[in-house]
Coordinates of C-alpha atoms in Angstrom, one line a residue:
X695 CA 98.2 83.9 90.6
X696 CA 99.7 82.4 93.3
X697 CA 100.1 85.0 96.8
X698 CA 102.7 84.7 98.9
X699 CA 102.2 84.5 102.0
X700 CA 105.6 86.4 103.4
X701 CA 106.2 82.9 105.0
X702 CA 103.6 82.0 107.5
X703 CA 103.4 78.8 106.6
X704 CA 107.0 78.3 107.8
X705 CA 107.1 80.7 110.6
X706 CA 103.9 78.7 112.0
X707 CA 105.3 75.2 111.6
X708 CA 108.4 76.4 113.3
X709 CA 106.5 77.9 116.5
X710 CA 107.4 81.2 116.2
X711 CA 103.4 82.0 117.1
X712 CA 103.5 79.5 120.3
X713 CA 102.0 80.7 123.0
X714 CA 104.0 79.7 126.5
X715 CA 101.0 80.5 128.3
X716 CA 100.0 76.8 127.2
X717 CA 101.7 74.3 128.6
X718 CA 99.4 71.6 128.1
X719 CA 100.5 69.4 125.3
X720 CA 96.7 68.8 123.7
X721 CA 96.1 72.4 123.9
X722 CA 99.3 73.0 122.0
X723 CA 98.1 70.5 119.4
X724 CA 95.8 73.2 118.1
X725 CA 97.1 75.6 116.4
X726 CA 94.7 78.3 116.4
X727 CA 94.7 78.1 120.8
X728 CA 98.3 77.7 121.4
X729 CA 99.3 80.7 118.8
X730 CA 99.9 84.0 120.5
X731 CA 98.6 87.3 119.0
X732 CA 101.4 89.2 120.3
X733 CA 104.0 87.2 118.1
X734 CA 101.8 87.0 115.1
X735 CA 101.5 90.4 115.1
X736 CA 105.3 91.2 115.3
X737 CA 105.7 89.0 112.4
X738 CA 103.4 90.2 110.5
X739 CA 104.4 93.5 110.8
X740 CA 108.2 93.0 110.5
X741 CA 107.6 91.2 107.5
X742 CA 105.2 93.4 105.8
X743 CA 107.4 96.8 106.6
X744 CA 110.4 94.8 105.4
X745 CA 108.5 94.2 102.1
X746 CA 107.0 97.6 101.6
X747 CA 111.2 98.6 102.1
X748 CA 112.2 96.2 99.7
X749 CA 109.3 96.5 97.1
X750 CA 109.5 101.0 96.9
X751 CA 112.2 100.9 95.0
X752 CA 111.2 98.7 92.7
X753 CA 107.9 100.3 92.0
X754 CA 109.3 103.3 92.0
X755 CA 111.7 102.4 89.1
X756 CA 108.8 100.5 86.8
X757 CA 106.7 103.9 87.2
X758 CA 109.6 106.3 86.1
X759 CA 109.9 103.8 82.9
X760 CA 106.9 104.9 82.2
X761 CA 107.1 108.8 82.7
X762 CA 110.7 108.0 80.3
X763 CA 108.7 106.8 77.7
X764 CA 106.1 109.4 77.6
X765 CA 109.2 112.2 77.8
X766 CA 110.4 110.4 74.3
X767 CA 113.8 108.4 75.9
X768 CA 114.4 106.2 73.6
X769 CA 113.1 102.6 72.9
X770 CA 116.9 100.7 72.7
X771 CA 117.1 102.8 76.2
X772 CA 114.1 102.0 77.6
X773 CA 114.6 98.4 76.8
X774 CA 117.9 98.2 77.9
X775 CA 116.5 100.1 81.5
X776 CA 113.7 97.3 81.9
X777 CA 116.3 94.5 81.3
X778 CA 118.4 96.1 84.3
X779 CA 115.4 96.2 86.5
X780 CA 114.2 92.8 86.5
X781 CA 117.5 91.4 86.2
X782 CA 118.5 93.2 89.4
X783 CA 114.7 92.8 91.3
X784 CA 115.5 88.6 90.0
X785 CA 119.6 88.9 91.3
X786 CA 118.0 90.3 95.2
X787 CA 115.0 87.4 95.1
X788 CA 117.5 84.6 93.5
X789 CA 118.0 82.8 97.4
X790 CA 114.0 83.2 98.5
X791 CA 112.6 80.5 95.9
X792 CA 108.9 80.8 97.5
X793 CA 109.6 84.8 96.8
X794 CA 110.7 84.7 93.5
X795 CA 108.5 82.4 92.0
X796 CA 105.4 84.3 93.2
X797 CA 107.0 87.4 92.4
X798 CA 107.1 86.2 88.8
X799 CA 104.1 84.2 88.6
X800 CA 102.2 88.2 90.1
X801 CA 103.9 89.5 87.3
X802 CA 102.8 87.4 84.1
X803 CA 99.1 88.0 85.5
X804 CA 99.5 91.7 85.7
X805 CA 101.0 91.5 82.0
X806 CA 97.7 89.2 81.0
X807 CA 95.1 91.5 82.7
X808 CA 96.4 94.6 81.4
X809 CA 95.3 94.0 77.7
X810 CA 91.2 94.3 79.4
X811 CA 91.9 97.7 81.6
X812 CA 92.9 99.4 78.1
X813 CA 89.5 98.3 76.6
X814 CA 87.7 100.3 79.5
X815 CA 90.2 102.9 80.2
X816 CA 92.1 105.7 77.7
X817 CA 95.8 104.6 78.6
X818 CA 97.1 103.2 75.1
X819 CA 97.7 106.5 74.5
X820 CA 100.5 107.6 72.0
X821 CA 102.2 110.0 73.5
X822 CA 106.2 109.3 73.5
X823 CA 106.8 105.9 73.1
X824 CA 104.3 104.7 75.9
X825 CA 102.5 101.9 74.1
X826 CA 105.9 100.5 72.2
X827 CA 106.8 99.9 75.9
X828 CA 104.2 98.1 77.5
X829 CA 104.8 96.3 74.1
X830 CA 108.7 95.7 74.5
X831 CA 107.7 94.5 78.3
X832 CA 105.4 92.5 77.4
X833 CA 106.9 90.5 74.6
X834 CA 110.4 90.4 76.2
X835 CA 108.9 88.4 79.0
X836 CA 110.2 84.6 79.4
X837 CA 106.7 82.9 79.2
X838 CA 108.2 79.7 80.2
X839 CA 110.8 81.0 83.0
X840 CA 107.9 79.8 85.0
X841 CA 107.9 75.7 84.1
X842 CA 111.5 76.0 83.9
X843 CA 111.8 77.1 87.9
X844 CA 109.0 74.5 88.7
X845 CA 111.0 71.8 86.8
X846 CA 113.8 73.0 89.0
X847 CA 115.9 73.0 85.4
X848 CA 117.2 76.2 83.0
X849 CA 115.6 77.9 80.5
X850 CA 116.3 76.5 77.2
X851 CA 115.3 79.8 75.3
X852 CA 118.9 81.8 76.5
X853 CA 119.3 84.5 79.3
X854 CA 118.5 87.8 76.9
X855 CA 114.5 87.9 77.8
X856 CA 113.5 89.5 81.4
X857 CA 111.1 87.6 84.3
X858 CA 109.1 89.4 84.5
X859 CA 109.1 90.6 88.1
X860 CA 106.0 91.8 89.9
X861 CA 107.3 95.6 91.6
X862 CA 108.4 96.9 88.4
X863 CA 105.4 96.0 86.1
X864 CA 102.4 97.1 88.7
X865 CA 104.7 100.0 88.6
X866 CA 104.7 100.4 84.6
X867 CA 101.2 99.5 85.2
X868 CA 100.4 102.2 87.7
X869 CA 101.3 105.0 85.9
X870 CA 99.7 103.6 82.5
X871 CA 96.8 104.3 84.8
X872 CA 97.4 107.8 86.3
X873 CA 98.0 106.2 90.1
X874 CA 99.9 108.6 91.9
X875 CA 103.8 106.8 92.4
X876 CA 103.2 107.1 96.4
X877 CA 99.9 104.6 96.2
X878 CA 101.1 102.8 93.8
X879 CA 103.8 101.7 96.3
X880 CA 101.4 101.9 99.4
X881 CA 98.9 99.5 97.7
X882 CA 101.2 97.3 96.2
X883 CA 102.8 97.0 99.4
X884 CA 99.4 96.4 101.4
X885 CA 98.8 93.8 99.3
X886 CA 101.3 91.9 100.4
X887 CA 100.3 92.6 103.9
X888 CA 97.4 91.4 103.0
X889 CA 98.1 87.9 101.8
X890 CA 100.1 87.2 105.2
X891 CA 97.2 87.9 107.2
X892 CA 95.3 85.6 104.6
X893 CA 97.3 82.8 105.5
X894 CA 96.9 83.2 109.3
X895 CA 93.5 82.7 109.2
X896 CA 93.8 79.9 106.1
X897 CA 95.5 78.1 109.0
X898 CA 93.3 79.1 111.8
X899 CA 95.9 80.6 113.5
X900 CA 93.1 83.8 113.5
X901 CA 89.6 83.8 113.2
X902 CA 88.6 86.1 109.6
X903 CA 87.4 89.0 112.2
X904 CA 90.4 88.8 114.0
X905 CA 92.6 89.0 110.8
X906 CA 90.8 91.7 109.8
X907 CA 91.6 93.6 113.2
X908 CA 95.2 92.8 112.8
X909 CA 95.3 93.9 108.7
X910 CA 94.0 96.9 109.8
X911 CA 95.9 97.3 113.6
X912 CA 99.6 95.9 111.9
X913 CA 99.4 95.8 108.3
X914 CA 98.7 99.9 107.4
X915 CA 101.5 100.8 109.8
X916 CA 103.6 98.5 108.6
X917 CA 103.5 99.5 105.2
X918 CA 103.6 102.9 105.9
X919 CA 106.7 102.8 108.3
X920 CA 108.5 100.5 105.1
X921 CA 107.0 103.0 102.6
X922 CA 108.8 105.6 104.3
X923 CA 112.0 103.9 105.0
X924 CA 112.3 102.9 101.2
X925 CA 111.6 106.2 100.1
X926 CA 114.7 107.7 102.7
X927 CA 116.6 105.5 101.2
X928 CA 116.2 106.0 97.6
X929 CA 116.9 109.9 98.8
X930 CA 120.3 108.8 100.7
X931 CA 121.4 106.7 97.8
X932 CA 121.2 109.7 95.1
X933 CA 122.3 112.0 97.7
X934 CA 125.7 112.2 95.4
X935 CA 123.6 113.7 92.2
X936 CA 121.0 116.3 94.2
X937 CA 123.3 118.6 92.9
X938 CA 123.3 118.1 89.0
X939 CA 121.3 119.6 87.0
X940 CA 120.6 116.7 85.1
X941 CA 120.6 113.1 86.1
X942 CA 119.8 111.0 83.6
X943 CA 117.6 108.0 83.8
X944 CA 120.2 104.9 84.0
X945 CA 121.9 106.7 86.7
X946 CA 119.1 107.5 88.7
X947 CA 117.5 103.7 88.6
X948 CA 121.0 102.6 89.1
X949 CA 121.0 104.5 92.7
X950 CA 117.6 103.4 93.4
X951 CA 118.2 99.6 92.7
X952 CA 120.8 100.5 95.1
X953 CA 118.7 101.3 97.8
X954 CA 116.7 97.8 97.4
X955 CA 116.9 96.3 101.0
X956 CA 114.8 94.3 103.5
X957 CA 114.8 95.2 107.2
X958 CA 114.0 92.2 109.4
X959 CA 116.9 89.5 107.5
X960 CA 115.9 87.0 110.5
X961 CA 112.4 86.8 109.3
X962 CA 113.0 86.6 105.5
X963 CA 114.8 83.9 106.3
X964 CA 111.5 81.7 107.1
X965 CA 110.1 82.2 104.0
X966 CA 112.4 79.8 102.3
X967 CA 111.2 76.7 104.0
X968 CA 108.2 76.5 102.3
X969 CA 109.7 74.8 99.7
X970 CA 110.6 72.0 102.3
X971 CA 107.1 72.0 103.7
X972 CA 106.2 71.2 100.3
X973 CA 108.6 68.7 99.7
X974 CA 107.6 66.9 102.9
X975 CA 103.8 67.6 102.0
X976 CA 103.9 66.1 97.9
X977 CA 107.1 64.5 97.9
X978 CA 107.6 62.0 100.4

């Protein structure tokens, strides 16, 4: 599947990595001498917390789905509370192109993997309705959403089927497989983290020791600080219903779509233009 790269790519071809130390116009031909550490590492950071704040919720959602199911909600309900998901996690990528696509294109390979991890593991159990979900999920997917976006045209097939967004499935996912809800977030996130730093060093901007540094300097702190934020503001969003004694389950994914937000705006904003980047690459 393709990785996103949180807009490298972009940033890099826009000079947000130069180093002013260089003045020498050769020197500043190379990319991997004339990029500064310092910046990189600001970016990545900024841009992997603002994911991990952005991503939470979403997770968080997918994985309650689950926990629904297994409690007996209702399949018309739990279909109806999947179609709200993705259609809101598709509404908040619908301007970041580069985003969305890999977001769904993550999302169809979790959905084709996940048939092999219930060969080797005991989670198509039948408890609730837990396997008529992963079912509903997977069937109510828009298999060729994908062409249609590359194609840059509609779908022909009408607007009732879902995405098929990454968050919310490795969510579903997550808890199929007994991952605690916190590392499902935290790893999901990291991931993410993980494929900026890959494309640092796919452009030389780092050396593969160096961007291992980094992951491991930037990346975990960054994903923890966004972890946390996302989880404050799930908790200020449904700070209305603490007192209820019961909330139910469309209300409280309706307060945490709510909380779905990025952190560093300036920066998301990069990640866009690698869509012209192509177009310059492949198309002129």
């Amino acid at each position: 599947s393709f990785a996103h790269s949180q807009g490298i790519e972009s940033a890099a071809q826009m000079q947000l990595f130069r180093d002013t130390n260089h003045t020498d116009p050769l020197l500043a031909k190379n990319l991997s001498q004339s990029c500064s550490i310092e910046a990189l590492s600001d970016f990545v950071y900024s841009v992997s917390r603002s994911n991990a704040r952005f991503s939470t919720p979403l997770v968080m959602a997918g994985y309650s789905l689950m926990q629904q199911s297994e409690q007996g909600l209702d399949l018309d309900e739990l279909h109806q509370l999947w179609s709200k998901i993705d259609v809101y996690t598709d509404t908040m990528l619908i301007t970041n192109r580069p985003g969305r696509r890999a977001s769904i294109d993550q999302g169809l390979g979790l959905v084709r993997i996940a048939s092999s991890f219930s060969d080797d593991c005991d989670i198509n159990h039948d408890s609730g309705n837990t396997a008529d979900l992963w079912a509903l999920i997977s069937q109510n997917i828009d298999k060729n959403g994908m062409d249609a976006m590359q194609s840059r045209r509609q779908p022909t097939n009408g607007s009732s089927q879902t995405k098929g967004h990454a968050a919310p499935i490795y969510g579903v996912l997550s808890a199929k497989l007994g991952i605690s809800p916190l590392d499902s977030c935290r790893v999901f996130a990291f991931g993410a983290a993980r494929d900026a730093v890959s494309a640092a060093v796919r452009l030389n901007l780092i050396g593969p020791g160096a961007g291992l540094s980094l992951l491991d300097r930037v990346g975990r702190k960054a994903v923890e600080d966004g972890l946390e934020e996302g989880l404050v503001g799930m908790l200020y969003s449904s700070r209305e219903e603490l007192g209820c004694d019961e909330l139910s389950s469309a209300r409280m994914i309706d307060r945490w779509l709510q909380s779905v937000h990025t952190c560093a705006p300036m920066l998301d904003a990069a990640q866009p233009l690698a869509d012209l980047l192509q177009v310059r690459l492949f198309r002129t």
